[in-house]
Amino acid sequence: LIADEVDRYGLSAGVEGSPIDLAEKRQSTFWNKKTLKISSPSVAGFSYIWQQLEESSHAEWHVECPKCSRAQVLTWSQLRFDKSPVTHKCKFCNRLSTESRWKAQPGHWRHRNPDRRAKRGYHLSALASPWVSWGELVTEWKTANANPEGQLRRNALQVFINTRLSECWEEHVAQYDTDKLRNRREYY
């Protein structure tokens, strides 16, 4: 069973319940069944695929640093794009290397929870993609941030975070001091 973009599925297939659960039940007569659930994550706290990843072996793609050879996950926070070319800073030796140098290095999957063999999960961002350059990602990021504050900007940033970084979108909402509000109440 291949279920693609599962975070976009409805909560119910009409009145029958979860479409994913229904599809998995149809596999019950196969002794060698396999299920592959694929998706970009959506909103933190509501993302089905992220929940599945957290319950799995949670493998991440590690690449060796071109300078010190220590393996690590390529992360957006380590990307440097203030000048050309775009580089990635090693989290161990703090030295910068270009995209072509990083992507030429050997890589491997490292599981956070290797004992969870029954449910394998893999997480990979576009930073490791052979089809999308870091320059393209930086352009997309800058374009999303060029939108004026408001819904248009949030939408563009959410698409980038979800589809390019493969991370959950977290909506930042102003927090109110509920105790302070409660203490101001008066009897009417």
Backbone as CSV, one residue per row, in Angstrom:
resi,resn,N_x,N_y,N_z,CA_x,CA_y,CA_z,C_x,C_y,C_z
1,LEU,0.849,-1.171,0.000,0.000,0.000,0.000,0.889,1.226,0.000
2,ILE,0.691,2.118,-0.935,1.407,3.390,-0.965,0.394,4.501,-0.748
3,ALA,0.538,5.216,0.345,-0.335,6.350,0.667,0.515,7.612,0.573
4,ASP,0.241,8.441,-0.432,1.049,9.629,-0.689,0.362,10.885,-0.158
5,GLU,1.139,11.798,0.400,0.666,13.058,0.975,-0.452,12.829,1.992
6,VAL,-0.198,11.966,2.957,-1.206,11.583,3.947,-1.652,12.731,4.843
7,ASP,-0.839,13.763,5.002,-1.267,14.901,5.819,-2.368,15.709,5.136
8,ARG,-2.611,15.455,3.859,-3.662,16.172,3.132,-4.974,15.383,3.100
9,TYR,-4.963,14.146,3.621,-6.172,13.327,3.624,-7.185,13.908,4.607
10,GLY,-8.445,13.668,4.322,-9.497,14.048,5.255,-9.468,13.147,6.479
11,LEU,-10.080,13.597,7.549,-10.131,12.790,8.767,-11.015,11.569,8.590
12,SER,-11.963,11.653,7.641,-12.856,10.534,7.403,-13.131,10.399,5.913
13,ALA,-13.287,9.153,5.471,-13.684,8.862,4.093,-15.211,8.820,4.101
14,GLY,-15.838,9.961,3.951,-17.293,10.048,4.097,-17.652,9.811,5.539
15,VAL,-18.418,8.758,5.797,-18.801,8.423,7.172,-18.139,7.136,7.638
16,GLU,-17.137,6.660,6.884,-16.531,5.360,7.177,-15.331,5.416,8.117
17,GLY,-14.786,6.586,8.368,-13.627,6.679,9.234,-12.365,7.011,8.459
18,SER,-11.236,6.870,9.109,-9.944,7.235,8.546,-9.658,6.517,7.225
19,PRO,-9.344,7.264,6.159,-9.031,6.612,4.889,-7.774,5.742,4.970
20,ILE,-6.833,6.129,5.793,-5.607,5.330,5.948,-5.918,4.019,6.658
21,ASP,-6.700,4.085,7.734,-7.093,2.860,8.452,-7.882,1.931,7.543
22,LEU,-8.784,2.492,6.747,-9.575,1.679,5.825,-8.687,0.959,4.813
23,ALA,-7.723,1.691,4.260,-6.808,1.087,3.271,-5.963,-0.009,3.916
24,GLU,-5.501,0.215,5.135,-4.696,-0.801,5.820,-5.518,-2.053,6.131
25,LYS,-6.801,-1.893,6.445,-7.666,-3.058,6.730,-7.817,-3.924,5.486
26,ARG,-7.762,-3.318,4.315,-7.906,-4.080,3.076,-6.664,-4.929,2.781
27,GLN,-5.618,-4.758,3.554,-4.401,-5.569,3.403,-4.433,-6.816,4.282
28,SER,-5.455,-6.974,5.070,-5.460,-8.031,6.091,-5.319,-9.450,5.534
29,THR,-5.643,-9.686,4.279,-5.524,-11.035,3.732,-4.140,-11.344,3.170
30,PHE,-3.232,-10.383,3.242,-1.891,-10.578,2.691,-0.883,-10.771,3.815
31,TRP,-0.213,-11.911,3.825,0.766,-12.200,4.876,2.017,-11.349,4.727
32,ASN,2.328,-10.898,3.504,3.567,-10.134,3.264,3.290,-8.657,2.977
33,LYS,2.263,-8.134,3.591,1.855,-6.751,3.327,2.919,-5.753,3.779
34,LYS,2.987,-4.652,3.057,3.864,-3.527,3.397,3.054,-2.249,3.214
35,THR,3.285,-1.279,4.053,2.601,0.006,3.951,3.646,1.099,3.902
36,LEU,3.518,1.968,2.927,4.416,3.100,2.769,3.590,4.380,2.853
37,LYS,3.835,5.166,3.891,3.123,6.433,4.081,4.112,7.563,3.808
38,ILE,3.771,8.407,2.855,4.666,9.472,2.414,3.945,10.799,2.548
39,SER,4.652,11.833,3.020,4.025,13.148,3.083,5.012,14.200,3.546
40,SER,4.730,15.422,3.137,5.349,16.576,3.781,4.520,16.804,5.040
41,PRO,5.149,17.193,6.137,4.358,17.451,7.341,3.522,18.717,7.165
42,SER,2.557,18.898,8.033,1.722,20.094,7.957,1.883,20.920,9.234
43,VAL,0.851,21.035,10.024,0.864,21.903,11.207,1.257,21.113,12.456
44,ALA,2.144,21.688,13.255,2.591,21.042,14.494,1.386,20.714,15.378
45,GLY,1.387,19.508,15.918,0.297,19.072,16.779,-0.850,18.421,16.021
46,PHE,-0.901,18.602,14.688,-1.977,18.035,13.879,-1.450,17.173,12.734
47,SER,-0.149,17.113,12.572,0.452,16.404,11.443,0.472,14.897,11.686
48,TYR,-0.284,14.164,10.869,-0.342,12.710,10.972,1.028,12.104,10.684
49,ILE,1.699,12.570,9.618,2.977,11.977,9.229,4.051,12.232,10.289
50,TRP,4.010,13.406,10.932,4.995,13.705,11.972,4.783,12.798,13.177
51,GLN,3.524,12.544,13.502,3.209,11.616,14.600,3.725,10.222,14.258
52,GLN,3.530,9.789,13.018,4.020,8.489,12.587,5.551,8.428,12.667
53,LEU,6.217,9.524,12.275,7.674,9.590,12.334,8.162,9.468,13.773
54,GLU,7.510,10.174,14.693,7.898,10.131,16.107,7.728,8.737,16.706
55,GLU,6.774,7.951,16.182,6.532,6.595,16.684,7.426,5.560,16.000
56,SER,8.211,6.003,15.031,9.030,5.093,14.225,10.491,5.096,14.676
57,SER,11.327,4.475,13.856,12.769,4.470,14.110,13.387,5.847,13.873
58,HIS,12.703,6.717,13.165,13.076,8.114,12.906,14.525,8.255,12.400
59,ALA,14.716,7.808,11.188,16.041,7.908,10.563,16.229,9.271,9.918
60,GLU,17.448,9.782,9.997,17.809,11.048,9.350,19.058,10.807,8.505
61,TRP,19.148,11.512,7.388,20.269,11.373,6.471,21.443,12.201,6.989
62,HIS,22.545,11.536,7.318,23.754,12.190,7.808,24.811,12.211,6.711
63,VAL,25.465,13.353,6.560,26.503,13.538,5.548,27.793,13.920,6.263
64,GLU,28.904,13.401,5.780,30.201,13.726,6.387,30.643,15.125,5.982
65,CYS,31.179,15.856,6.946,31.729,17.187,6.674,32.927,17.052,5.734
66,PRO,33.014,17.896,4.694,34.160,17.831,3.783,35.485,18.182,4.459
67,LYS,35.433,18.862,5.604,36.659,19.289,6.299,37.087,18.313,7.396
68,CYS,36.140,17.935,8.284,36.522,17.103,9.435,35.973,15.676,9.374
69,SER,35.141,15.382,8.395,34.576,14.045,8.153,33.589,13.571,9.214
70,ARG,33.129,14.450,10.092,32.134,14.049,11.085,30.739,14.157,10.471
71,ALA,29.946,13.115,10.628,28.618,13.045,10.006,27.597,13.895,10.765
72,GLN,26.707,14.520,9.994,25.662,15.364,10.565,24.530,15.540,9.559
73,VAL,23.384,15.989,10.066,22.240,16.298,9.220,22.434,17.714,8.687
74,LEU,22.163,17.913,7.395,22.220,19.262,6.830,20.995,20.025,7.321
75,THR,21.224,21.178,7.947,20.120,21.950,8.517,20.108,23.373,7.972
76,TRP,18.920,23.941,7.898,18.747,25.296,7.400,19.493,26.297,8.281
77,SER,19.497,26.087,9.583,20.153,27.026,10.500,21.664,27.087,10.288
78,GLN,22.250,26.049,9.715,23.690,26.036,9.458,24.047,26.574,8.067
79,LEU,23.024,26.856,7.248,23.261,27.384,5.900,23.671,28.845,5.994
80,ARG,24.667,29.244,5.217,25.135,30.635,5.182,24.945,31.163,3.767
81,PHE,24.108,32.195,3.635,23.840,32.726,2.304,23.944,34.245,2.255
82,ASP,24.746,34.811,3.179,24.963,36.258,3.169,25.885,36.676,2.026
83,LYS,26.693,35.763,1.534,27.527,36.038,0.361,27.590,34.791,-0.509
84,SER,28.009,34.964,-1.747,28.059,33.850,-2.687,29.415,33.165,-2.623
85,PRO,29.480,31.867,-2.761,28.395,30.909,-2.916,27.757,30.562,-1.577
86,VAL,26.585,29.930,-1.646,25.899,29.473,-0.445,26.739,28.352,0.161
87,THR,26.916,28.387,1.472,27.722,27.375,2.167,26.954,26.811,3.360
88,HIS,27.459,25.716,3.885,26.896,25.100,5.089,28.014,25.001,6.117
89,LYS,27.732,25.424,7.330,28.711,25.419,8.412,28.636,24.108,9.178
90,CYS,29.766,23.454,9.315,29.828,22.205,10.069,29.540,22.496,11.542
91,LYS,28.692,21.687,12.146,28.355,21.914,13.555,29.459,21.442,14.498
92,PHE,30.456,20.753,13.963,31.559,20.270,14.796,32.809,21.140,14.670
93,CYS,33.268,21.366,13.437,34.514,22.128,13.247,34.254,23.594,12.874
94,ASN,32.991,23.959,12.652,32.575,25.332,12.326,33.142,25.875,11.025
95,ARG,33.641,25.004,10.166,34.177,25.462,8.884,33.100,25.376,7.812
96,LEU,33.197,26.259,6.823,32.214,26.349,5.758,32.641,25.551,4.538
97,SER,31.657,24.911,3.886,31.894,24.195,2.638,30.714,24.441,1.714
98,THR,30.978,24.383,0.426,29.942,24.629,-0.577,29.024,23.412,-0.722
99,GLU,27.912,23.648,-1.402,26.937,22.584,-1.653,27.564,21.411,-2.399
100,SER,28.327,21.698,-3.428,28.917,20.608,-4.217,29.869,19.764,-3.371
101,ARG,30.584,20.382,-2.459,31.493,19.628,-1.576,30.702,18.748,-0.605
102,TRP,29.640,19.306,-0.016,28.827,18.532,0.927,28.153,17.358,0.233
103,LYS,27.575,17.631,-0.942,26.810,16.585,-1.620,27.704,15.519,-2.257
104,ALA,29.001,15.781,-2.361,29.938,14.772,-2.879,30.401,13.824,-1.769
105,GLN,30.098,14.160,-0.526,30.525,13.359,0.621,29.633,12.139,0.823
106,PRO,30.189,11.088,1.423,29.357,9.915,1.722,28.305,10.257,2.778
107,GLY,27.189,9.579,2.673,26.120,9.773,3.642,25.522,8.441,4.058
108,HIS,24.754,8.468,5.134,24.107,7.256,5.618,22.903,7.638,6.482
109,TRP,21.982,6.703,6.619,20.824,6.888,7.494,21.226,6.525,8.916
110,ARG,20.864,7.367,9.858,21.099,7.081,11.279,19.743,7.154,11.987
111,HIS,19.378,6.062,12.642,18.081,5.962,13.311,18.185,6.467,14.746
112,ARG,17.280,7.363,15.117,17.232,7.842,16.501,16.768,6.732,17.442
113,ASN,15.850,5.904,16.946,15.279,4.810,17.732,15.490,3.490,16.995
114,PRO,16.722,2.989,16.951,17.009,1.789,16.152,16.269,0.542,16.621
115,ASP,15.813,0.522,17.874,15.111,-0.646,18.397,13.684,-0.764,17.846
116,ARG,13.167,0.271,17.246,11.810,0.240,16.679,11.856,-0.306,15.251
117,ARG,12.122,-1.587,15.138,12.311,-2.228,13.834,11.002,-2.450,13.081
118,ALA,9.903,-2.575,13.794,8.626,-2.857,13.141,8.112,-1.658,12.340
119,LYS,8.526,-0.470,12.735,8.044,0.725,12.053,9.239,1.621,11.720
120,ARG,9.666,1.537,10.475,10.786,2.358,10.021,10.260,3.697,9.518
121,GLY,10.909,4.776,9.908,10.528,6.112,9.457,11.757,6.867,9.006
122,TYR,11.600,7.681,7.957,12.729,8.411,7.383,12.359,9.872,7.189
123,HIS,13.286,10.754,7.541,13.079,12.194,7.418,14.206,12.778,6.586
124,LEU,13.833,13.547,5.551,14.830,14.112,4.652,14.339,15.450,4.121
125,SER,15.170,16.476,4.195,14.801,17.793,3.673,15.386,17.990,2.278
126,ALA,14.981,19.054,1.640,15.463,19.370,0.291,16.931,19.792,0.291
127,LEU,17.524,20.022,1.446,18.947,20.373,1.498,19.816,19.230,0.968
128,ALA,19.306,18.003,1.025,20.061,16.851,0.522,19.645,16.468,-0.900
129,SER,18.714,17.211,-1.469,18.169,16.853,-2.781,19.156,17.073,-3.928
130,PRO,19.255,16.112,-4.845,20.082,16.320,-6.042,19.358,17.153,-7.100
131,TRP,18.059,17.416,-6.890,17.254,18.129,-7.888,16.987,19.589,-7.543
132,VAL,17.240,19.980,-6.300,17.004,21.365,-5.873,18.298,21.903,-5.280
133,SER,18.780,23.012,-5.829,20.040,23.581,-5.329,19.790,24.450,-4.096
134,TRP,20.825,24.639,-3.312,20.718,25.519,-2.159,20.405,26.941,-2.602
135,GLY,20.939,27.357,-3.746,20.643,28.683,-4.278,19.151,28.841,-4.548
136,GLU,18.529,27.806,-5.093,17.079,27.846,-5.332,16.315,27.949,-4.015
137,LEU,16.756,27.202,-3.018,16.096,27.242,-1.713,16.214,28.624,-1.081
138,VAL,17.376,29.225,-1.191,17.579,30.570,-0.646,16.668,31.573,-1.360
139,THR,16.561,31.448,-2.675,15.675,32.342,-3.435,14.229,32.171,-2.981
140,GLU,13.787,30.924,-2.801,12.427,30.667,-2.325,12.208,31.270,-0.941
141,TRP,13.199,31.114,-0.064,13.115,31.653,1.302,13.005,33.183,1.267
142,LYS,13.833,33.813,0.477,13.813,35.276,0.382,12.506,35.775,-0.239
143,THR,12.001,35.060,-1.229,10.732,35.436,-1.857,9.589,35.328,-0.851
144,ALA,9.573,34.250,-0.079,8.525,34.081,0.939,8.595,35.189,1.974
145,ASN,9.806,35.581,2.367,9.970,36.628,3.372,9.767,38.036,2.820
146,ALA,9.776,38.175,1.495,9.578,39.489,0.883,8.119,39.924,0.926
147,ASN,7.220,38.973,1.124,5.803,39.316,1.242,5.595,40.179,2.476
148,PRO,4.641,41.110,2.417,4.361,41.910,3.612,3.818,41.024,4.723
149,GLU,3.959,41.488,5.956,3.446,40.724,7.093,1.978,40.395,6.868
150,GLY,1.551,39.274,7.328,0.155,38.889,7.202,0.009,37.491,6.653
151,GLN,-1.214,37.182,6.245,-1.546,35.827,5.812,-0.746,35.374,4.597
152,LEU,-0.521,36.271,3.632,0.224,35.903,2.426,1.636,35.448,2.773
153,ARG,2.286,36.163,3.669,3.639,35.787,4.092,3.629,34.464,4.855
154,ARG,2.684,34.321,5.790,2.587,33.077,6.566,2.367,31.884,5.642
155,ASN,1.503,32.050,4.642,1.242,30.952,3.707,2.507,30.571,2.952
156,ALA,3.234,31.560,2.443,4.461,31.292,1.682,5.520,30.636,2.563
157,LEU,5.665,31.111,3.784,6.642,30.522,4.704,6.242,29.102,5.101
158,GLN,4.949,28.871,5.295,4.498,27.532,5.655,4.787,26.538,4.543
159,VAL,4.559,26.929,3.303,4.858,26.044,2.172,6.349,25.704,2.163
160,PHE,7.200,26.705,2.403,8.642,26.469,2.420,9.035,25.532,3.560
161,ILE,8.560,25.825,4.761,8.901,25.012,5.944,8.425,23.572,5.755
162,ASN,7.173,23.399,5.304,6.602,22.055,5.144,7.239,21.269,4.008
163,THR,7.379,21.887,2.832,7.787,21.119,1.653,9.283,21.113,1.399
164,ARG,10.001,22.129,1.800,11.440,22.180,1.540,12.264,21.715,2.736
165,LEU,11.870,22.126,3.939,12.619,21.706,5.125,12.033,20.438,5.741
166,SER,10.857,20.046,5.289,10.168,18.848,5.791,9.974,18.911,7.300
167,GLU,9.537,20.069,7.750,9.282,20.286,9.170,7.846,20.759,9.355
168,CYS,7.335,20.614,10.566,5.994,21.086,10.878,5.969,22.602,10.984
169,TRP,4.887,23.178,10.521,4.660,24.613,10.654,4.118,24.875,12.049
170,GLU,4.698,25.866,12.714,4.218,26.256,14.034,3.735,27.685,13.960
171,GLU,2.456,27.854,14.226,1.859,29.186,14.198,2.202,29.881,15.513
172,HIS,2.780,31.057,15.408,3.130,31.810,16.610,2.031,32.835,16.874
173,VAL,1.342,32.635,17.984,0.209,33.475,18.342,0.555,34.194,19.639
174,ALA,0.096,35.436,19.734,0.354,36.214,20.949,-0.230,35.490,22.154
175,GLN,0.546,35.409,23.220,0.106,34.754,24.439,-0.437,35.797,25.410
176,TYR,-1.513,35.456,26.085,-2.115,36.360,27.051,-1.964,35.788,28.450
177,ASP,-1.797,36.691,29.396,-1.683,36.286,30.790,-3.093,36.081,31.331
178,THR,-3.526,34.818,31.332,-4.904,34.521,31.746,-5.132,34.801,33.226
179,ASP,-4.099,34.636,34.045,-4.250,34.934,35.476,-4.514,36.412,35.693
180,LYS,-3.810,37.256,34.949,-3.993,38.700,35.059,-5.415,39.089,34.648
181,LEU,-5.899,38.488,33.591,-7.258,38.755,33.125,-8.282,38.266,34.146
182,ARG,-8.063,37.078,34.680,-8.981,36.516,35.677,-9.030,37.397,36.913
183,ASN,-7.899,37.940,37.343,-7.850,38.778,38.539,-8.548,40.127,38.353
184,ARG,-8.783,40.532,37.115,-9.457,41.812,36.845,-10.974,41.679,36.800
185,ARG,-11.471,40.477,36.902,-12.912,40.290,36.798,-13.626,40.932,37.988
186,GLU,-14.886,41.319,37.752,-15.711,41.943,38.781,-17.054,41.226,38.829
187,TYR,-17.679,41.235,39.976,-19.012,40.658,40.089,-19.994,41.612,39.450
188,TYR,-20.933,41.077,38.707,-21.924,41.907,38.019,-23.272,41.654,38.616
